[in-house]
PDB file of C-alpha atoms and ligand atoms in Angstrom:
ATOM      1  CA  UNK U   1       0.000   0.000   0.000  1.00  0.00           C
ATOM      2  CA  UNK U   2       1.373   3.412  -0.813  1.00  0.00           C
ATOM      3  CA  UNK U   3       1.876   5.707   2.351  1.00  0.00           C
ATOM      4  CA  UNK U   4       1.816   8.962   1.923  1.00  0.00           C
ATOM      5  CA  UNK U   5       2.759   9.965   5.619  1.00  0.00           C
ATOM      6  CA  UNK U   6       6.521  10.470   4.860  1.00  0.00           C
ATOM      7  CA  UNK U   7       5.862  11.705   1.242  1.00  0.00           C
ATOM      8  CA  UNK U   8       4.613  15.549   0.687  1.00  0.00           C
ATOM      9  CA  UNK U   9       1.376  15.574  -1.454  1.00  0.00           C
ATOM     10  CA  UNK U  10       3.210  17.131  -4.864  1.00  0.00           C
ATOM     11  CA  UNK U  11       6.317  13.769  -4.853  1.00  0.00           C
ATOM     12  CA  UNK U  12       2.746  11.401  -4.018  1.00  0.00           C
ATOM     13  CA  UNK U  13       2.028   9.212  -7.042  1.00  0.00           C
ATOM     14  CA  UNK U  14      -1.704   9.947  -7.393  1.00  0.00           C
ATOM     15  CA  UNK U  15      -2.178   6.669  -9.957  1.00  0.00           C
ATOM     16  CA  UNK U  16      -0.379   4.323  -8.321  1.00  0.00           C
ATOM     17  CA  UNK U  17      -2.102   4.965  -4.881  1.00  0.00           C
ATOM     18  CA  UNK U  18      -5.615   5.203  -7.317  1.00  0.00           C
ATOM     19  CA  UNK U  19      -4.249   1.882  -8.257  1.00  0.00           C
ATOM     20  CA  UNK U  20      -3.683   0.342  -4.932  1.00  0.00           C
ATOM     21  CA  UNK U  21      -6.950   1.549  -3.807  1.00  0.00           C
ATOM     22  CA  UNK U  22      -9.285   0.605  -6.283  1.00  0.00           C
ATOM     23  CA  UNK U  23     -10.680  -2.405  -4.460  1.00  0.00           C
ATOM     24  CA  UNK U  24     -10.442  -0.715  -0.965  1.00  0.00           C
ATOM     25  CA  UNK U  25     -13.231  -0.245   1.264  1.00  0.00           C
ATOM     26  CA  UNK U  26     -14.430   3.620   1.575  1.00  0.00           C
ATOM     27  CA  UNK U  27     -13.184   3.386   5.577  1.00  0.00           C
ATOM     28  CA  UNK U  28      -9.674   2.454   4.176  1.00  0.00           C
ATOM     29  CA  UNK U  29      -9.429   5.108   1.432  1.00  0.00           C
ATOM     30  CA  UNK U  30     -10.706   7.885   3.703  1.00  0.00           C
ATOM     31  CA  UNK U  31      -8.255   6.355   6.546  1.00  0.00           C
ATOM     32  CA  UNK U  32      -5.197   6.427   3.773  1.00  0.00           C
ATOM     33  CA  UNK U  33      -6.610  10.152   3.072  1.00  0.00           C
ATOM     34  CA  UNK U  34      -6.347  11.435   6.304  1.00  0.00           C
ATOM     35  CA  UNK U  35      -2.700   9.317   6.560  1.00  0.00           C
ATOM     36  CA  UNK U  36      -0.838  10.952   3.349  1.00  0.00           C
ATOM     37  CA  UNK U  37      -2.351  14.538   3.206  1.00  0.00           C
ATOM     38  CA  UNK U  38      -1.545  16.558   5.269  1.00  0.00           C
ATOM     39  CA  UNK U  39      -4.439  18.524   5.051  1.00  0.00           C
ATOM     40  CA  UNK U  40      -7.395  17.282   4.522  1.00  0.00           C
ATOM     41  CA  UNK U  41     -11.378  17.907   4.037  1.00  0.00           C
ATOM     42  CA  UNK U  42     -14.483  16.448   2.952  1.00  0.00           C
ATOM     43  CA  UNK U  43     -16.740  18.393   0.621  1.00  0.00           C
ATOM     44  CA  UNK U  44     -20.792  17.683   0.796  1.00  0.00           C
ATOM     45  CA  UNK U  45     -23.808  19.441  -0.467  1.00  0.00           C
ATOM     46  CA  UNK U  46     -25.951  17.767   2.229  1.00  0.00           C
ATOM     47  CA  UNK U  47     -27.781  16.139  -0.566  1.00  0.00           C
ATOM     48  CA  UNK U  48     -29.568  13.242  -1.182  1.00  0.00           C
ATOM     49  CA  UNK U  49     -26.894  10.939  -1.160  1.00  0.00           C
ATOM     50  CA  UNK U  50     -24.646  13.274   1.485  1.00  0.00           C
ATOM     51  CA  UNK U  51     -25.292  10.842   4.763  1.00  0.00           C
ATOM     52  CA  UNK U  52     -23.305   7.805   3.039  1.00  0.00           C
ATOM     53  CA  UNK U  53     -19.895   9.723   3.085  1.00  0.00           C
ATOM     54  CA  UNK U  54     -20.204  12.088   6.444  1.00  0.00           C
ATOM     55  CA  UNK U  55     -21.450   8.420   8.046  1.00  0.00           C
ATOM     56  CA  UNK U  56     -18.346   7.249   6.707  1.00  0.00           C
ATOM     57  CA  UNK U  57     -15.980   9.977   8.315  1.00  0.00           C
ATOM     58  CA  UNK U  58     -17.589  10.297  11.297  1.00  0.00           C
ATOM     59  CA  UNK U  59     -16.518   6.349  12.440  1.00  0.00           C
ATOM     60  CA  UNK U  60     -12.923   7.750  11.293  1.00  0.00           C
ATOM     61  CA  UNK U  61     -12.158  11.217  12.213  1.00  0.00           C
ATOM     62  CA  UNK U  62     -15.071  13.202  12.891  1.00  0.00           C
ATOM     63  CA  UNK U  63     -12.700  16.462  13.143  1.00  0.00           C
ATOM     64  CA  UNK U  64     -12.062  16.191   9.607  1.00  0.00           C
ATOM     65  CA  UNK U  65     -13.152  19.365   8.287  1.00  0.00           C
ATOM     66  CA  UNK U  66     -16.338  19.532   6.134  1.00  0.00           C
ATOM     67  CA  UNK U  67     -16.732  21.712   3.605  1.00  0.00           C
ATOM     68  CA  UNK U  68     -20.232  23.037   2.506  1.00  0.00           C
ATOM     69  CA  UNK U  69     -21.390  25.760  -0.317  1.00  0.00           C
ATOM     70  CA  UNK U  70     -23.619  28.321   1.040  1.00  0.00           C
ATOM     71  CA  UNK U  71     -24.593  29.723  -1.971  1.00  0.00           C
ATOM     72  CA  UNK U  72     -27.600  31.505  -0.164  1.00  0.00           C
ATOM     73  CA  UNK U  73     -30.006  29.306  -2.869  1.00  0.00           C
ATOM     74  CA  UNK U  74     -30.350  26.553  -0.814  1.00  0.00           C
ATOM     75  CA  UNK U  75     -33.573  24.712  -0.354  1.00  0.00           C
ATOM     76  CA  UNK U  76     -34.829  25.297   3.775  1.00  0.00           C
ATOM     77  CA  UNK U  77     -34.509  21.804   3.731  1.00  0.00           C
ATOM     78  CA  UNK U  78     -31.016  21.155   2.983  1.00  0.00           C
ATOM     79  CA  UNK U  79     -29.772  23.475   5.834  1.00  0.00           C
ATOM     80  CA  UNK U  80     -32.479  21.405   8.774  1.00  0.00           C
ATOM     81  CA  UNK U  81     -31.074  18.509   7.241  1.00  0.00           C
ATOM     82  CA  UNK U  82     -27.383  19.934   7.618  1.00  0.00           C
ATOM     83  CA  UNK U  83     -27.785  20.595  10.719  1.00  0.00           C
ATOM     84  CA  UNK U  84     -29.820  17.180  11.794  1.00  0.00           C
ATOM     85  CA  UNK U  85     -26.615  15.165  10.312  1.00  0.00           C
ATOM     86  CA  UNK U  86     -24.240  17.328  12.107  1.00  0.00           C
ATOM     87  CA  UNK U  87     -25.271  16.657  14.778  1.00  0.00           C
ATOM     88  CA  UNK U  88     -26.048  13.077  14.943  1.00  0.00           C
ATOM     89  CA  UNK U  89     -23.171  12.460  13.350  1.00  0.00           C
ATOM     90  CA  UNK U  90     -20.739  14.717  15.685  1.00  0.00           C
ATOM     91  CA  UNK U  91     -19.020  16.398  12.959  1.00  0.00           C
ATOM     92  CA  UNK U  92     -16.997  18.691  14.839  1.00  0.00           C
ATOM     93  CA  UNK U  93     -15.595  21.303  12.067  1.00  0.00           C
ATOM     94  CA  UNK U  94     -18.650  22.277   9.400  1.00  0.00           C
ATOM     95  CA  UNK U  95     -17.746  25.158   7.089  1.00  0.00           C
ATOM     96  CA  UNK U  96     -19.563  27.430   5.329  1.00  0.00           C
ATOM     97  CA  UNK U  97     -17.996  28.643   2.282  1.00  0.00           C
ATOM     98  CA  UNK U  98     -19.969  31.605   0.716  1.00  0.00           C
ATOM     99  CA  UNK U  99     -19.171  33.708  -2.468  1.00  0.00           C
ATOM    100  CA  UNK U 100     -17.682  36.704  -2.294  1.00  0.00           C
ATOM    101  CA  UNK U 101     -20.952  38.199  -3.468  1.00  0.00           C
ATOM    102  CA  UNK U 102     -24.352  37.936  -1.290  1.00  0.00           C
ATOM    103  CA  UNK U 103     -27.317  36.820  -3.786  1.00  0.00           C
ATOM    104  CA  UNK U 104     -28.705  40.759  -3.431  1.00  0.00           C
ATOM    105  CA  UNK U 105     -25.166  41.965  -4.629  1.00  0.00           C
ATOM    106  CA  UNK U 106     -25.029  39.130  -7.235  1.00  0.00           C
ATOM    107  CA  UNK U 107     -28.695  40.049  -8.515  1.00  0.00           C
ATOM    108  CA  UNK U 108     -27.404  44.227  -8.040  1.00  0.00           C
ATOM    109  CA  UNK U 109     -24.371  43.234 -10.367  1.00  0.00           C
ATOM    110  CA  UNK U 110     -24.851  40.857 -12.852  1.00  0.00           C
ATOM    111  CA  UNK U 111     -28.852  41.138 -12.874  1.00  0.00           C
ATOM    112  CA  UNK U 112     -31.497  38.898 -10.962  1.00  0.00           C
ATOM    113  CA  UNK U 113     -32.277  34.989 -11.931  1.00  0.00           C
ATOM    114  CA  UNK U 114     -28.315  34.924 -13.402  1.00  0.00           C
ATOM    115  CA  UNK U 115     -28.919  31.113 -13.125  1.00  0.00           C
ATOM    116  CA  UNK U 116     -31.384  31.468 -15.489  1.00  0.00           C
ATOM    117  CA  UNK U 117     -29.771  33.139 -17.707  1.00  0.00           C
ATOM    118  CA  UNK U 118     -26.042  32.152 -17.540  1.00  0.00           C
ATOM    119  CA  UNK U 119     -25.609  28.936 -15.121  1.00  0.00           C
ATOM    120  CA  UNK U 120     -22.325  28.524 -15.494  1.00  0.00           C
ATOM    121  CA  UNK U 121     -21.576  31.960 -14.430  1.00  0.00           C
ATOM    122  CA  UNK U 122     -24.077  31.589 -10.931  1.00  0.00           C
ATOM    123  CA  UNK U 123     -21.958  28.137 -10.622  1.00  0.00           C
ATOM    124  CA  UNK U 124     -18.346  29.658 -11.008  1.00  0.00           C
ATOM    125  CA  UNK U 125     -19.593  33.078  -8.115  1.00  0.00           C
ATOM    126  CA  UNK U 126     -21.339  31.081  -5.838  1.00  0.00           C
ATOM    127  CA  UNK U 127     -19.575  27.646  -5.833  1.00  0.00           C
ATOM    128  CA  UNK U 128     -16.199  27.105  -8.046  1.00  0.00           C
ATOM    129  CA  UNK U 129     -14.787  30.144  -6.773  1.00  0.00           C
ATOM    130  CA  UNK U 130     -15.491  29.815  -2.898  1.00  0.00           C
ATOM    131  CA  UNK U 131     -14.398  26.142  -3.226  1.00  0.00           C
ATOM    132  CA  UNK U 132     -11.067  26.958  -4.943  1.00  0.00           C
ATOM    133  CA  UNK U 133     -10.608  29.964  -2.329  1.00  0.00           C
ATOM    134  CA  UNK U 134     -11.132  27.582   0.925  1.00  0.00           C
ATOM    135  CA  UNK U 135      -8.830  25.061  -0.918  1.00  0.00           C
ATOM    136  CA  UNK U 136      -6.165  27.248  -0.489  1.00  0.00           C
ATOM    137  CA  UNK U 137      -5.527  26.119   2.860  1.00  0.00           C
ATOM    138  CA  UNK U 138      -5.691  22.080   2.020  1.00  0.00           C
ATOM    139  CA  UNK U 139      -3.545  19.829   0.302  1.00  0.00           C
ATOM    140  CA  UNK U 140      -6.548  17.329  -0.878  1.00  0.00           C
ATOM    141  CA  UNK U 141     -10.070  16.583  -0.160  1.00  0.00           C
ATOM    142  CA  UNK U 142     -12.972  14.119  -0.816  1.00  0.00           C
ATOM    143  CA  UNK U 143     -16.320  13.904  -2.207  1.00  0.00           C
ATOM    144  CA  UNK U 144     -18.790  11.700  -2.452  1.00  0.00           C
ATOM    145  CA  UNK U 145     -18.645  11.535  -7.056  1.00  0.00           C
ATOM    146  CA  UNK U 146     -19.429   8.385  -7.794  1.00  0.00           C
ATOM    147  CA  UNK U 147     -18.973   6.660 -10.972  1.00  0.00           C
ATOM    148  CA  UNK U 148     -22.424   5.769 -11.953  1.00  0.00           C
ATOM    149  CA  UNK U 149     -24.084   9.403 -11.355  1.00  0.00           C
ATOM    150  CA  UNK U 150     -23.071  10.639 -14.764  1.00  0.00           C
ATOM    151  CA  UNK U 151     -21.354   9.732 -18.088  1.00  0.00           C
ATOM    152  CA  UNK U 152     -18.725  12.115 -17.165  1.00  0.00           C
ATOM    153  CA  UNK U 153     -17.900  10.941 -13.840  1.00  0.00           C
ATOM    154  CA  UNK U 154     -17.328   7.339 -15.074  1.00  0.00           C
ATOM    155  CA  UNK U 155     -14.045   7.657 -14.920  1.00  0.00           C
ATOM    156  CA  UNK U 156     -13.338   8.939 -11.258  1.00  0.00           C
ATOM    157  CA  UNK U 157     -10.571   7.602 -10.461  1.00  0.00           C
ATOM    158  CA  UNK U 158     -10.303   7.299  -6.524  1.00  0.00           C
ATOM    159  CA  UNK U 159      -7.409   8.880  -6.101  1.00  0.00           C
ATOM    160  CA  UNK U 160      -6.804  12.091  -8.657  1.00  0.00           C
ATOM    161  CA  UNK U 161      -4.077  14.663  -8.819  1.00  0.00           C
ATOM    162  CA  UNK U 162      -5.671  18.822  -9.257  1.00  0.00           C
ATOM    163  CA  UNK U 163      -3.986  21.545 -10.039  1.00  0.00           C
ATOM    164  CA  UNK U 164      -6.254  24.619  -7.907  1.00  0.00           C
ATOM    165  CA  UNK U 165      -4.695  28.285  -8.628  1.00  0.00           C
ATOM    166  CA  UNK U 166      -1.497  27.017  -9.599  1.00  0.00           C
ATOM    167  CA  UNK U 167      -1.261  24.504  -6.480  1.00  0.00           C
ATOM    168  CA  UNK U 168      -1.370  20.557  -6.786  1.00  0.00           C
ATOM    169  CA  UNK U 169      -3.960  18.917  -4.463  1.00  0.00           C
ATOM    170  CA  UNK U 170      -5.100  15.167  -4.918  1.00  0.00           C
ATOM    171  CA  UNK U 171      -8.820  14.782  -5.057  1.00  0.00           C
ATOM    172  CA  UNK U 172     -10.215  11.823  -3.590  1.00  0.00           C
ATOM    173  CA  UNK U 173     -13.345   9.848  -3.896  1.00  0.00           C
ATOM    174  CA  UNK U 174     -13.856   6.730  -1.618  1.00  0.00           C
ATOM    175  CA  UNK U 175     -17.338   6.180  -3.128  1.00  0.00           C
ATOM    176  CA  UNK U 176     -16.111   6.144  -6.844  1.00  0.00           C
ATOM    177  CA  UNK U 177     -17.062   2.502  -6.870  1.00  0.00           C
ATOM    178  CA  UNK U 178     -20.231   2.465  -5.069  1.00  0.00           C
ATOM    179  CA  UNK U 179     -23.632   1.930  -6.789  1.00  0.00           C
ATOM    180  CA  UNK U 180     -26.873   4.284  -6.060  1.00  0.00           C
ATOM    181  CA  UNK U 181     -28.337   1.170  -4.737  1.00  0.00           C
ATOM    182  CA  UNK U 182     -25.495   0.494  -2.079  1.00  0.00           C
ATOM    183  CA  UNK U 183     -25.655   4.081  -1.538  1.00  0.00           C
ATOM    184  CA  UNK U 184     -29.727   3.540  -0.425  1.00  0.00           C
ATOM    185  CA  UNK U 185     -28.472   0.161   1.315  1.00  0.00           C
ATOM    186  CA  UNK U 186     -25.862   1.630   3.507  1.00  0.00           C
ATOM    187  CA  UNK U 187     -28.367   4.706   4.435  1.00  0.00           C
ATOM    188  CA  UNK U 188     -30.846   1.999   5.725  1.00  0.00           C
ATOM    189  CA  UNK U 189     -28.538  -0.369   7.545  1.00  0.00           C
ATOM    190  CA  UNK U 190     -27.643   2.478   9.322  1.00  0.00           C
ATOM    191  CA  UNK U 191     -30.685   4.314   9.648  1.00  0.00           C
ATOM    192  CA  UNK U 192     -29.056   7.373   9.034  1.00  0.00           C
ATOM    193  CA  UNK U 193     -31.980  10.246   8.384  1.00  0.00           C
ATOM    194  CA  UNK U 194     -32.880  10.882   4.503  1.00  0.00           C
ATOM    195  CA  UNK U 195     -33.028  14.335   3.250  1.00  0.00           C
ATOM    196  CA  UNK U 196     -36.772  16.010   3.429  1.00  0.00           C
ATOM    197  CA  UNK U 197     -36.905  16.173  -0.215  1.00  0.00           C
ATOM    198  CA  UNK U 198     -36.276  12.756  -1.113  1.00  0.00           C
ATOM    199  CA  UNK U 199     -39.230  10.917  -0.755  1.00  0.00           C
ATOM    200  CA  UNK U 200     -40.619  13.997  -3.042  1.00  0.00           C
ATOM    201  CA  UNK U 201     -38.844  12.476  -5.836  1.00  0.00           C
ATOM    202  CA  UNK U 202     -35.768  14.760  -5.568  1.00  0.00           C
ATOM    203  CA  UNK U 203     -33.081  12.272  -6.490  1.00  0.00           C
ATOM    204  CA  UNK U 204     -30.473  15.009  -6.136  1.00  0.00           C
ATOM    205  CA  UNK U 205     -30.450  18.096  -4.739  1.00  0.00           C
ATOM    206  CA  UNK U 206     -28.562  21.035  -5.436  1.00  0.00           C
ATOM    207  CA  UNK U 207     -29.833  24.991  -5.244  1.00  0.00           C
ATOM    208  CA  UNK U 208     -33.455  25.645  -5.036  1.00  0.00           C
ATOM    209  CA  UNK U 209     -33.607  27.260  -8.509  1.00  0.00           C
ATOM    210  CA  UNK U 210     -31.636  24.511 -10.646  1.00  0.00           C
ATOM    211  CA  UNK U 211     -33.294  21.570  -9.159  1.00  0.00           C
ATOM    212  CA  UNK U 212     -36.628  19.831  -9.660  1.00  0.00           C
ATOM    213  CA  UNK U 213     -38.104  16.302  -8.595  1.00  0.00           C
ATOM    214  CA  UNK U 214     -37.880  13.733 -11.239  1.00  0.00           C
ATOM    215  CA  UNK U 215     -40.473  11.199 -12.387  1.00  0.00           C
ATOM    216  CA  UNK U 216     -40.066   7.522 -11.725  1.00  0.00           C
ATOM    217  CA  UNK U 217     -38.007   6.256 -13.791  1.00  0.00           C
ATOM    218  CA  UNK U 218     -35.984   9.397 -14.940  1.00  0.00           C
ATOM    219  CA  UNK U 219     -32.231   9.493 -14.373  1.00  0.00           C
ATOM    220  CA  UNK U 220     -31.935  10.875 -11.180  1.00  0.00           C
ATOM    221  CA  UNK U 221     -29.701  13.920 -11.951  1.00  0.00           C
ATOM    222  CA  UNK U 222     -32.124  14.753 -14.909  1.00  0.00           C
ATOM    223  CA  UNK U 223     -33.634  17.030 -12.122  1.00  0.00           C
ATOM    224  CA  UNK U 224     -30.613  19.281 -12.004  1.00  0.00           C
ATOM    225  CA  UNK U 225     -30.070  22.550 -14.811  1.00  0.00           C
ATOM    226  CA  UNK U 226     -33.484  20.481 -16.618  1.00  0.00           C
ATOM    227  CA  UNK U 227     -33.834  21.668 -19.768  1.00  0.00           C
ATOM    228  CA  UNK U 228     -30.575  23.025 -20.336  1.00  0.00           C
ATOM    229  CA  UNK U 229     -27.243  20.870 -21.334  1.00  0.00           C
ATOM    230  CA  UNK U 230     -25.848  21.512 -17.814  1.00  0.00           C
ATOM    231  CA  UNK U 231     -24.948  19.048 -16.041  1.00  0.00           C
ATOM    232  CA  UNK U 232     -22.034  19.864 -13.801  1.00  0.00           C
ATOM    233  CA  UNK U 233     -21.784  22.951 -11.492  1.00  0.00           C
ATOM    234  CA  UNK U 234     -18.013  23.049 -12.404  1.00  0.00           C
ATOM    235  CA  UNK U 235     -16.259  21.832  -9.291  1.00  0.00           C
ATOM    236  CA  UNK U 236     -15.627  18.245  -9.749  1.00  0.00           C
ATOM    237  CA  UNK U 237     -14.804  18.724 -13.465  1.00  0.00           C
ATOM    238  CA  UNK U 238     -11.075  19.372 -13.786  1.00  0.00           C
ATOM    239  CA  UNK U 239     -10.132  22.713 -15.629  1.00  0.00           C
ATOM    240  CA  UNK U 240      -7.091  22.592 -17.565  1.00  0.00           C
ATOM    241  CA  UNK U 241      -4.292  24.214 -15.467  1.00  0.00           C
ATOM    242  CA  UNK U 242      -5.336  27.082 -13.273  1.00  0.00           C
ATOM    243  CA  UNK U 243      -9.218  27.554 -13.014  1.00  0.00           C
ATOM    244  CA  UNK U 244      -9.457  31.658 -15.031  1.00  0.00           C
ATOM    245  CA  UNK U 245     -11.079  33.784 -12.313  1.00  0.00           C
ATOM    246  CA  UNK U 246     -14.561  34.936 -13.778  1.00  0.00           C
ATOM    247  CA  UNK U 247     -14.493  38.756 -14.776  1.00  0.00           C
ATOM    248  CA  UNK U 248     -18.110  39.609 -15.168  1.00  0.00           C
ATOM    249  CA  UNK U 249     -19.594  43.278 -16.516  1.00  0.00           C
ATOM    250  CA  UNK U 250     -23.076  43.988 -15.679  1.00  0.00           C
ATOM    251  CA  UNK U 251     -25.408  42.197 -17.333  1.00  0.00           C
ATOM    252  CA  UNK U 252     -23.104  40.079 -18.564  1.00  0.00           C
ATOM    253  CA  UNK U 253     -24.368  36.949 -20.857  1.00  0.00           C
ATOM    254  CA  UNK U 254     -21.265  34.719 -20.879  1.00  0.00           C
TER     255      UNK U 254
HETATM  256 FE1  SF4 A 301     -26.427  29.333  -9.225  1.00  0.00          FE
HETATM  257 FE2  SF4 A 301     -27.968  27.251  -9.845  1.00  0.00          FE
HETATM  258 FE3  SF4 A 301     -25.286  27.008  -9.806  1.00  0.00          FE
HETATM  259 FE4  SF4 A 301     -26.677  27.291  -7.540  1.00  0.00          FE
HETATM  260  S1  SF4 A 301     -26.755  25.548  -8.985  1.00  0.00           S
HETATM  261  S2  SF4 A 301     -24.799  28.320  -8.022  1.00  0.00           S
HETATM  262  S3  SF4 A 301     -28.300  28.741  -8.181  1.00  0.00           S
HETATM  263  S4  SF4 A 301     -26.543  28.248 -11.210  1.00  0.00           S
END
C-alpha cells in the first residue's frame, strides 16, 4: 500500500495509490486520506446521497473538516437537514464557504435569476470560486462523485491529482465505486436520516432554482439545470491548469 505519511502531497504518485486503492473499502481510502495529506477535508452538499460519506468519516475522524457551499439558494430543507446530520453524526468542524458576493449583490451586479440566464456563471460566483478559495488552505479533499451518477464521472478515479490556482492537491473519492443502490443500502442499515426532499422524488439536490423532482423512472440527476445541457456545477470537473477567475460586466451573458 502506498503511504503517503513520509511523502509531501506534490512527490505522491496519485495513480499508483488510485491503483492500490481501487478495491479498498471507503473506511480504508478515507483512513489512507487522512494518513498521506496533510491537510485534509471532505466536501458535501448535504444532498440526497450526502449521509453515506459524512457516516463514513464520522466512524474515522469526525474532526475532519467539512466543507459546505452556502450559496444563499439553498432549499430550507437542505440546511435542517445539515444541521440534523451534524449533529447526529458529531461532525466537529462544518464550514460554510460563501461567495464573495451575497445573492442581493449578485442580482445588483450581474442582474437577478443569473442562473437562469447564464448557469455557469451563478456556478463559477457562488460555488467554483469559494471552493477553490477555501482550498487554499488544504492539500486534498474528498467527495462523495461516484462513478455511476453521470457519463462524465465514469471515470473517477479514486485517487486524482488537481492543479487549484497554480497549487497541486489530490482529489479523492472513496465512493467512486459504489452503486446508487449500495448508496440507499448503507443509508438503511444504518438508519441514518434521509433528506426532506427525497421521498418527493428529488433524487439530487442542489440549489433551489436549478433543481426539480424527477419522475419515476428518470435518471436521477435529470432534475438538475433540466432543460438546459448543464450538467455539472463546475467543481468536480477538472479545468485545464489554473481555473481563469470569472471577470463579469453587468449584465453580462457569458
Ligand atoms: Fe447558481 Fe444554480 Fe449554480 Fe446554484 S446551482 S450556483 S443557483 S446556477
Amino acid at each position: 500500500m502506498v503511504s503517503g505519511t513520509d511523502l509531501a502531497v506534490g512527490e505522491l504518485d496519485a495513480e499508483a495509490a488510485s491503483a492500490q486503492l481501487e478495491d479498498a473499502g471507503a473506511v480504508e481510502i478515507l483512513r489512507w486520506a487522512i494518513a498521506s495529506v496533510p491537510r485534509f477535508a471532505v466536501t458535501s452538499s448535504f444532498g440526497a446521497d450526502s449521509a453515506v460519506l459524512l457516516h463514513l468519516l464520522s466512524t474515522v475522524d469526525p474532526g475532519v473538516p467539512v466543507l459546505f457551499l452556502e450559496t444563499g439558494f439553498h432549499f430550507p430543507e437542505t440546511l435542517r437537514y445539515r444541521r440534523e446530520l451534524v449533529e447526529l453524526l458529531g461532525l466537529r468542524n462544518l464550514r460554510d464557504l460563501k461567495p464573495v458576493l451575497t445573492v442581493a449583490q449578485q442580482a445588483g451586479e450581474h442582474g437577478g435569476g443569473l442562473y437562469l440566464r447564464d448557469a455557469d456563471a451563478c456556478c463559477e460566483i457562488r460555488k467554483v470560486e469559494p471552493l477553490n478559495r477555501a482550498l487554499r488552505e488544504f492539500d486534498g479533499w474528498a467527495s462523495g462523485v461516484r462513478r455511476d451518477q453521470t457519463d462524465e464521472r465514469a471515470d473517477t478515479p479514486i485517487v486524482k491529482r488537481v492543479t487549484r490556482e497554480g497549487r497541486e492537491l489530490l482529489k479523492v473519492s472513496p465512493l467512486a465505486r459504489w452503486t446508487a443502490q449500495e448508496v440507499e443500502d448503507y443509508i438503511d442499515r444504518h438508519g441514518l436520516p434521509r433528506h426532506p426532499l427525497a421521498e418527493a422524488g428529488y433524487s439530487s439536490i442542489g440549489c433551489a432554482p436549478c433543481t426539480r423532482a424527477v419522475a419515476p423512472g428518470e435518471d436521477p440527476r435529470a432534475g438538475r439545470w433540466a432543460g438546459s445541457a448543464k450538467t455539472e456545477c463546475g467543481i468536480h470537473i477538472e479545468l485545464p491548469g489554473d481555473a481563469v477567475p470569472l471577470e463579469l460586466s453587468e449584465g453580462s451573458e457569458r
